């Protein structure tokens, strides 16, 4: 059944119907659609646009449709144009002519804007919950590893030693910013478009504030044209999800490197790894690779919607129907990735010994050796040169700085004394990094306490 047959004298072309229809993907909005309709008729009756009796019949019909869709006894008829048409047609079929009053003072333009907002608002909350779980996993892993030494890298070259807690803390920062973006989006989008009509409001005395209140919005939107043509909140969400995916992807890349035979910093749990059909020895980090790979489709959804929106005149245009499929896919993808990544991280086994050994090799304490000289009066630039010589010497002999004898140190610079060994030990190198935000244990523990407070005040 069509909602708009009246002014047409011909059937639409079959291909046009198929091309125009959105029911194959907007069917997932049925709960939001029915919830919005119930709020709408409740308001209509309060404004005496419908009688209480009519309201009750319509609500009973809609509630029945919802229950039957939920339990599967009613299936969505995909020959309808969209979910709005299906719900309305089914209502009329079930409750008769009174059902035809549901759409009073409403257009599918404000209806779909509402449905999408209701859907996305719930998804933003779910995404927040998943990011929170990831943050909790990160924090508990950090607490276990404030003394797990590992090399820190720049250019993927060993740079200075730090701890696993510190490395994971960088991701805590990233995901807490993501969390902040999600709550900003929620706050900004939480205004109700229903009552905007097709674009110019309606002549019925609707109480938009009341509908907004029934649907848990902050209030009604203030411009009816913008209400039906605003998709900013979707673009913001796609952008926030793209950033989440970018963070997950960087983290995945590190996990893949750390899980490689060469590094062996981490061993992924069997439950989160996969094998090879031909090479029996293989245990592959497929989850991390897939998370890294799926980042592309979320970016794609963002670019797609930005491009769809860029030339649209006010107000509603059918182009906007293209906001759904990729947004749904991006939401599903990001949620799955967050869930799986958190599972993978919480079951991963970090190999402290391998990390420590790696931190001890590769001259990650070279800066500290230079600082030692500086503390003994050598200008930093000279100290840099001296330690460069030490490093060259060690590379030739295939040893670490701390393997050199004191005589060898002194041959290169007489300033060195016995306490150089203490000064360049891994523990000292890390613990001496005491500035706020640095890996030293005390600084780290202070930050961990702040993270705990932060997590406690996040709503779950
Ligand atoms: N399926 C449409 C969409 O997703 C619903 C709105 C249709 N409005 C209209 N005037 N054709 O955007």
Short mmCIF file of C-alpha atoms in Angstrom, two decimals, residues 7-338:
data_model
loop_
_atom_site.label_atom_id
_atom_site.label_comp_id
_atom_site.label_asym_id
_atom_site.label_seq_id
_atom_site.Cartn_x
_atom_site.Cartn_y
_atom_site.Cartn_z
CA UNK A 7 -2.60 12.46 -7.34
CA UNK A 8 -1.16 9.73 -9.55
CA UNK A 9 -2.91 8.30 -12.57
CA UNK A 10 -0.38 5.59 -13.33
CA UNK A 11 1.33 2.84 -11.40
CA UNK A 12 4.98 3.52 -10.67
CA UNK A 13 7.49 1.52 -12.60
CA UNK A 14 8.54 -1.61 -10.72
CA UNK A 15 12.17 -0.62 -10.82
CA UNK A 16 11.28 2.80 -9.45
CA UNK A 17 9.52 1.21 -6.51
CA UNK A 18 12.53 -0.94 -5.76
CA UNK A 19 14.95 1.95 -6.19
CA UNK A 20 12.88 4.27 -4.03
CA UNK A 21 12.15 1.86 -1.21
CA UNK A 22 14.08 1.91 2.04
CA UNK A 23 12.24 -0.81 3.92
CA UNK A 24 15.01 -3.35 3.48
CA UNK A 25 17.20 -1.25 5.77
CA UNK A 26 14.92 1.13 7.70
CA UNK A 27 12.99 -1.87 9.01
CA UNK A 28 15.37 -1.82 11.93
CA UNK A 29 13.69 1.43 13.05
CA UNK A 30 10.34 -0.17 13.81
CA UNK A 31 10.58 0.24 17.58
CA UNK A 32 11.54 3.89 17.29
CA UNK A 33 8.81 4.46 14.71
CA UNK A 34 6.12 3.02 16.96
CA UNK A 35 7.43 4.78 20.04
CA UNK A 36 7.34 8.11 18.18
CA UNK A 37 3.81 7.45 16.94
CA UNK A 38 2.57 6.64 20.43
CA UNK A 39 4.04 9.89 21.75
CA UNK A 40 2.51 11.76 18.81
CA UNK A 41 -1.04 10.49 19.36
CA UNK A 42 -0.74 10.98 23.10
CA UNK A 43 0.03 14.63 22.41
CA UNK A 44 -2.71 14.90 19.75
CA UNK A 45 -5.29 13.71 22.27
CA UNK A 46 -4.04 16.05 24.98
CA UNK A 47 -4.46 18.89 22.50
CA UNK A 48 -7.95 17.62 21.67
CA UNK A 49 -7.00 17.00 18.07
CA UNK A 50 -7.94 13.36 18.64
CA UNK A 51 -10.45 12.06 21.20
CA UNK A 52 -9.21 9.93 24.07
CA UNK A 53 -11.06 7.04 22.59
CA UNK A 54 -9.29 7.39 19.25
CA UNK A 55 -5.98 7.73 21.03
CA UNK A 56 -6.56 4.53 22.98
CA UNK A 57 -7.53 2.55 19.89
CA UNK A 58 -4.49 3.74 18.01
CA UNK A 59 -2.12 3.09 20.90
CA UNK A 60 -3.56 -0.39 21.45
CA UNK A 61 -3.08 -1.10 17.75
CA UNK A 62 0.49 0.20 17.75
CA UNK A 63 1.38 -1.69 20.92
CA UNK A 64 0.02 -4.87 19.39
CA UNK A 65 2.11 -4.35 16.26
CA UNK A 66 5.20 -3.76 18.39
CA UNK A 67 4.63 -6.89 20.46
CA UNK A 68 3.99 -9.00 17.36
CA UNK A 69 7.07 -7.71 15.58
CA UNK A 70 9.15 -8.34 18.68
CA UNK A 71 8.01 -11.93 19.06
CA UNK A 72 8.12 -12.63 15.34
CA UNK A 73 4.42 -13.34 14.89
CA UNK A 74 4.20 -10.37 12.51
CA UNK A 75 6.71 -10.11 9.69
CA UNK A 76 7.58 -6.88 7.95
CA UNK A 77 6.12 -6.74 4.47
CA UNK A 78 8.95 -5.61 2.25
CA UNK A 79 6.61 -4.60 -0.52
CA UNK A 80 5.91 -1.46 1.52
CA UNK A 81 8.01 1.57 0.68
CA UNK A 82 9.46 2.11 4.11
CA UNK A 83 8.95 1.20 7.74
CA UNK A 84 6.65 4.19 8.30
CA UNK A 85 4.28 3.02 5.56
CA UNK A 86 4.34 -0.52 6.85
CA UNK A 87 3.46 0.42 10.43
CA UNK A 88 0.71 2.79 9.32
CA UNK A 89 -0.78 0.32 6.83
CA UNK A 90 -0.73 -2.48 9.40
CA UNK A 91 -2.36 -0.19 11.95
CA UNK A 92 -5.19 0.69 9.57
CA UNK A 93 -5.61 -2.97 8.72
CA UNK A 94 -5.91 -3.82 12.41
CA UNK A 95 -7.89 -0.92 13.92
CA UNK A 96 -9.78 0.36 10.87
CA UNK A 97 -10.42 3.97 9.89
CA UNK A 98 -9.28 5.46 13.17
CA UNK A 99 -5.78 4.36 12.21
CA UNK A 100 -5.93 6.86 9.37
CA UNK A 101 -5.80 9.66 11.94
CA UNK A 102 -2.33 8.72 13.20
CA UNK A 103 -0.53 10.85 10.66
CA UNK A 104 -2.44 14.05 11.56
CA UNK A 105 -0.02 16.97 11.83
CA UNK A 106 2.95 14.88 10.85
CA UNK A 107 5.07 14.21 7.78
CA UNK A 108 7.40 11.34 7.07
CA UNK A 109 10.10 13.99 6.99
CA UNK A 110 9.86 14.81 10.69
CA UNK A 111 8.93 11.20 11.42
CA UNK A 112 12.10 9.78 9.89
CA UNK A 113 14.19 12.53 11.49
CA UNK A 114 12.75 11.49 14.85
CA UNK A 115 13.17 7.74 14.27
CA UNK A 116 16.79 8.15 13.32
CA UNK A 117 17.49 10.35 16.33
CA UNK A 118 15.84 7.91 18.70
CA UNK A 119 17.85 5.08 17.20
CA UNK A 120 21.14 6.91 17.20
CA UNK A 121 20.65 8.27 20.71
CA UNK A 122 20.44 4.70 22.05
CA UNK A 123 23.41 3.64 19.99
CA UNK A 124 25.49 6.53 21.30
CA UNK A 125 24.74 5.30 24.82
CA UNK A 126 25.70 1.76 23.87
CA UNK A 127 28.91 2.93 22.28
CA UNK A 128 29.70 4.90 25.45
CA UNK A 129 29.17 1.78 27.50
CA UNK A 130 31.52 -0.21 25.28
CA UNK A 131 34.20 2.47 25.38
CA UNK A 132 33.82 2.52 29.15
CA UNK A 133 34.39 -1.24 29.31
CA UNK A 134 37.51 -0.85 27.23
CA UNK A 135 38.73 1.91 29.56
CA UNK A 136 38.10 -0.34 32.56
CA UNK A 137 40.08 -3.15 30.96
CA UNK A 138 42.88 -0.76 30.17
CA UNK A 139 42.97 0.57 33.70
CA UNK A 140 43.04 -2.83 35.36
CA UNK A 141 45.82 -3.96 32.98
CA UNK A 142 47.72 -0.77 33.73
CA UNK A 143 47.53 -1.43 37.46
CA UNK A 144 49.18 -4.80 36.97
CA UNK A 145 52.01 -3.41 34.91
CA UNK A 146 53.41 -0.30 36.57
CA UNK A 147 56.73 -2.16 36.84
CA UNK A 148 56.64 -4.02 33.56
CA UNK A 149 59.53 -2.42 31.70
CA UNK A 150 59.48 -2.20 27.97
CA UNK A 151 61.14 -0.12 25.29
CA UNK A 152 59.34 2.99 24.14
CA UNK A 153 59.67 3.64 20.42
CA UNK A 154 59.91 6.55 18.07
CA UNK A 155 60.11 5.77 14.35
CA UNK A 156 59.60 2.17 15.52
CA UNK A 157 63.19 2.36 16.78
CA UNK A 158 63.90 1.77 20.44
CA UNK A 159 64.05 5.14 22.15
CA UNK A 160 63.74 5.20 25.93
CA UNK A 161 62.49 2.66 28.44
CA UNK A 162 59.06 2.96 29.92
CA UNK A 163 56.42 0.66 31.34
CA UNK A 164 53.51 -1.20 29.86
CA UNK A 165 51.22 0.76 32.19
CA UNK A 166 52.50 3.96 30.65
CA UNK A 167 52.10 2.69 27.10
CA UNK A 168 48.53 1.56 27.80
CA UNK A 169 47.88 4.88 29.52
CA UNK A 170 48.34 6.60 26.16
CA UNK A 171 45.39 4.57 24.87
CA UNK A 172 43.41 5.39 27.98
CA UNK A 173 43.80 9.06 27.09
CA UNK A 174 42.67 8.47 23.50
CA UNK A 175 39.60 6.46 24.43
CA UNK A 176 38.60 8.87 27.18
CA UNK A 177 38.60 11.66 24.58
CA UNK A 178 36.40 9.41 22.44
CA UNK A 179 34.11 9.04 25.41
CA UNK A 180 33.93 12.81 25.71
CA UNK A 181 33.05 13.16 22.04
CA UNK A 182 30.18 10.69 22.42
CA UNK A 183 28.70 12.55 25.34
CA UNK A 184 29.01 15.87 23.47
CA UNK A 185 27.11 14.37 20.55
CA UNK A 186 24.40 13.09 22.82
CA UNK A 187 23.92 16.47 24.43
CA UNK A 188 23.89 18.38 21.16
CA UNK A 189 21.52 16.08 19.30
CA UNK A 190 19.01 15.57 22.08
CA UNK A 191 16.25 17.85 20.72
CA UNK A 192 13.05 16.52 19.24
CA UNK A 193 12.25 17.24 15.56
CA UNK A 194 8.69 15.86 15.69
CA UNK A 195 6.14 18.53 14.85
CA UNK A 196 8.33 20.12 12.20
CA UNK A 197 5.99 18.56 9.64
CA UNK A 198 7.24 18.38 6.09
CA UNK A 199 9.32 21.54 6.54
CA UNK A 200 7.14 24.39 7.80
CA UNK A 201 5.46 23.07 10.93
CA UNK A 202 1.72 22.54 10.94
CA UNK A 203 -1.51 24.43 11.42
CA UNK A 204 -2.65 22.06 14.20
CA UNK A 205 -1.99 23.30 17.71
CA UNK A 206 0.66 20.68 18.48
CA UNK A 207 2.41 20.81 21.82
CA UNK A 208 5.93 20.05 20.69
CA UNK A 209 7.42 20.51 24.13
CA UNK A 210 5.13 17.81 25.46
CA UNK A 211 6.07 15.33 22.70
CA UNK A 212 9.72 16.09 23.35
CA UNK A 213 9.23 15.40 27.02
CA UNK A 214 7.41 12.12 26.35
CA UNK A 215 10.38 10.99 24.29
CA UNK A 216 13.03 12.10 26.81
CA UNK A 217 14.43 14.94 24.78
CA UNK A 218 15.73 18.18 26.26
CA UNK A 219 13.08 20.04 24.29
CA UNK A 220 11.81 20.59 20.76
CA UNK A 221 14.08 21.75 17.92
CA UNK A 222 13.60 25.42 17.08
CA UNK A 223 13.56 25.59 13.30
CA UNK A 224 11.28 23.29 11.35
CA UNK A 225 13.37 23.37 8.16
CA UNK A 226 16.54 22.47 10.00
CA UNK A 227 14.67 19.81 11.96
CA UNK A 228 13.90 17.78 8.83
CA UNK A 229 17.18 18.38 7.05
CA UNK A 230 19.73 18.17 9.86
CA UNK A 231 22.02 15.17 9.66
CA UNK A 232 24.90 16.83 11.53
CA UNK A 233 24.54 14.49 14.46
CA UNK A 234 25.10 11.51 12.15
CA UNK A 235 28.18 13.13 10.68
CA UNK A 236 29.45 13.89 14.17
CA UNK A 237 28.82 10.32 15.22
CA UNK A 238 30.53 8.92 12.11
CA UNK A 239 33.45 11.20 12.80
CA UNK A 240 33.64 10.13 16.44
CA UNK A 241 33.42 6.48 15.41
CA UNK A 242 36.11 7.01 12.78
CA UNK A 243 38.35 8.36 15.52
CA UNK A 244 37.53 5.41 17.77
CA UNK A 245 38.38 3.08 14.90
CA UNK A 246 41.60 4.95 14.19
CA UNK A 247 42.60 4.44 17.83
CA UNK A 248 41.60 0.79 17.79
CA UNK A 249 43.49 0.36 14.55
CA UNK A 250 46.71 1.86 15.90
CA UNK A 251 46.39 -0.30 18.98
CA UNK A 252 45.73 -3.35 16.79
CA UNK A 253 48.81 -2.61 14.76
CA UNK A 254 50.88 -2.59 17.95
CA UNK A 255 49.30 -5.81 19.16
CA UNK A 256 50.11 -7.41 15.80
CA UNK A 257 53.72 -6.28 16.07
CA UNK A 258 53.98 -7.32 19.72
CA UNK A 259 52.46 -10.70 18.93
CA UNK A 260 54.94 -11.38 16.11
CA UNK A 261 57.57 -14.07 16.47
CA UNK A 262 60.28 -11.41 16.51
CA UNK A 263 58.81 -9.40 19.38
CA UNK A 264 56.86 -11.86 21.48
CA UNK A 265 55.80 -9.12 23.89
CA UNK A 266 52.33 -10.55 24.09
CA UNK A 267 50.57 -13.82 23.56
CA UNK A 268 46.97 -13.62 22.49
CA UNK A 269 44.57 -16.07 24.00
CA UNK A 270 43.60 -19.07 21.86
CA UNK A 271 40.00 -17.91 22.09
CA UNK A 272 40.96 -14.70 20.30
CA UNK A 273 43.33 -16.15 17.69
CA UNK A 274 42.90 -18.16 14.55
CA UNK A 275 44.94 -20.77 12.70
CA UNK A 276 46.13 -21.40 9.17
CA UNK A 277 44.65 -24.05 6.92
CA UNK A 278 48.07 -25.03 5.65
CA UNK A 279 50.70 -24.02 8.21
CA UNK A 280 50.08 -25.97 11.39
CA UNK A 281 52.38 -23.81 13.52
CA UNK A 282 50.42 -20.62 12.94
CA UNK A 283 48.42 -18.68 15.49
CA UNK A 284 47.33 -15.49 13.86
CA UNK A 285 46.10 -12.21 15.34
CA UNK A 286 43.12 -12.07 12.99
CA UNK A 287 40.91 -10.08 15.35
CA UNK A 288 43.42 -7.25 15.54
CA UNK A 289 43.89 -7.39 11.77
CA UNK A 290 40.15 -7.27 11.16
CA UNK A 291 39.70 -4.33 13.50
CA UNK A 292 42.48 -2.55 11.61
CA UNK A 293 40.86 -3.51 8.33
CA UNK A 294 37.31 -2.53 9.24
CA UNK A 295 38.46 0.98 10.05
CA UNK A 296 38.25 1.68 6.33
CA UNK A 297 34.54 1.08 6.06
CA UNK A 298 33.75 3.40 8.96
CA UNK A 299 35.83 6.17 7.34
CA UNK A 300 33.97 5.36 4.13
CA UNK A 301 30.60 5.94 5.78
CA UNK A 302 31.75 9.33 7.04
CA UNK A 303 32.97 10.43 3.60
CA UNK A 304 29.84 9.07 1.99
CA UNK A 305 27.44 11.05 4.17
CA UNK A 306 29.49 14.24 4.03
CA UNK A 307 29.40 13.98 0.26
CA UNK A 308 25.69 13.18 0.14
CA UNK A 309 24.88 16.25 2.22
CA UNK A 310 27.16 18.79 0.62
CA UNK A 311 24.96 20.13 -2.16
CA UNK A 312 21.52 19.71 -0.67
CA UNK A 313 19.21 22.70 -0.66
CA UNK A 314 16.83 23.06 2.27
CA UNK A 315 14.83 21.25 3.36
CA UNK A 316 14.25 17.49 3.00
CA UNK A 317 15.56 15.78 -0.14
CA UNK A 318 15.37 12.10 -0.86
CA UNK A 319 19.17 11.95 -0.98
CA UNK A 320 18.98 11.92 2.80
CA UNK A 321 17.58 8.42 2.77
CA UNK A 322 21.18 7.47 2.00
CA UNK A 323 22.07 8.39 5.59
CA UNK A 324 20.97 5.02 6.87
CA UNK A 325 22.69 1.96 5.45
CA UNK A 326 26.25 3.07 5.94
CA UNK A 327 25.55 4.65 9.30
CA UNK A 328 23.96 1.42 10.52
CA UNK A 329 26.89 -0.53 9.18
CA UNK A 330 29.40 1.83 10.78
CA UNK A 331 27.62 1.63 14.15
CA UNK A 332 27.47 -2.17 14.02
CA UNK A 333 31.09 -2.37 12.95
CA UNK A 334 32.40 -0.03 15.63
CA UNK A 335 30.42 -1.79 18.35
CA UNK A 336 31.69 -5.21 17.30
CA UNK A 337 35.24 -3.96 17.08
CA UNK A 338 35.09 -2.41 20.56
#
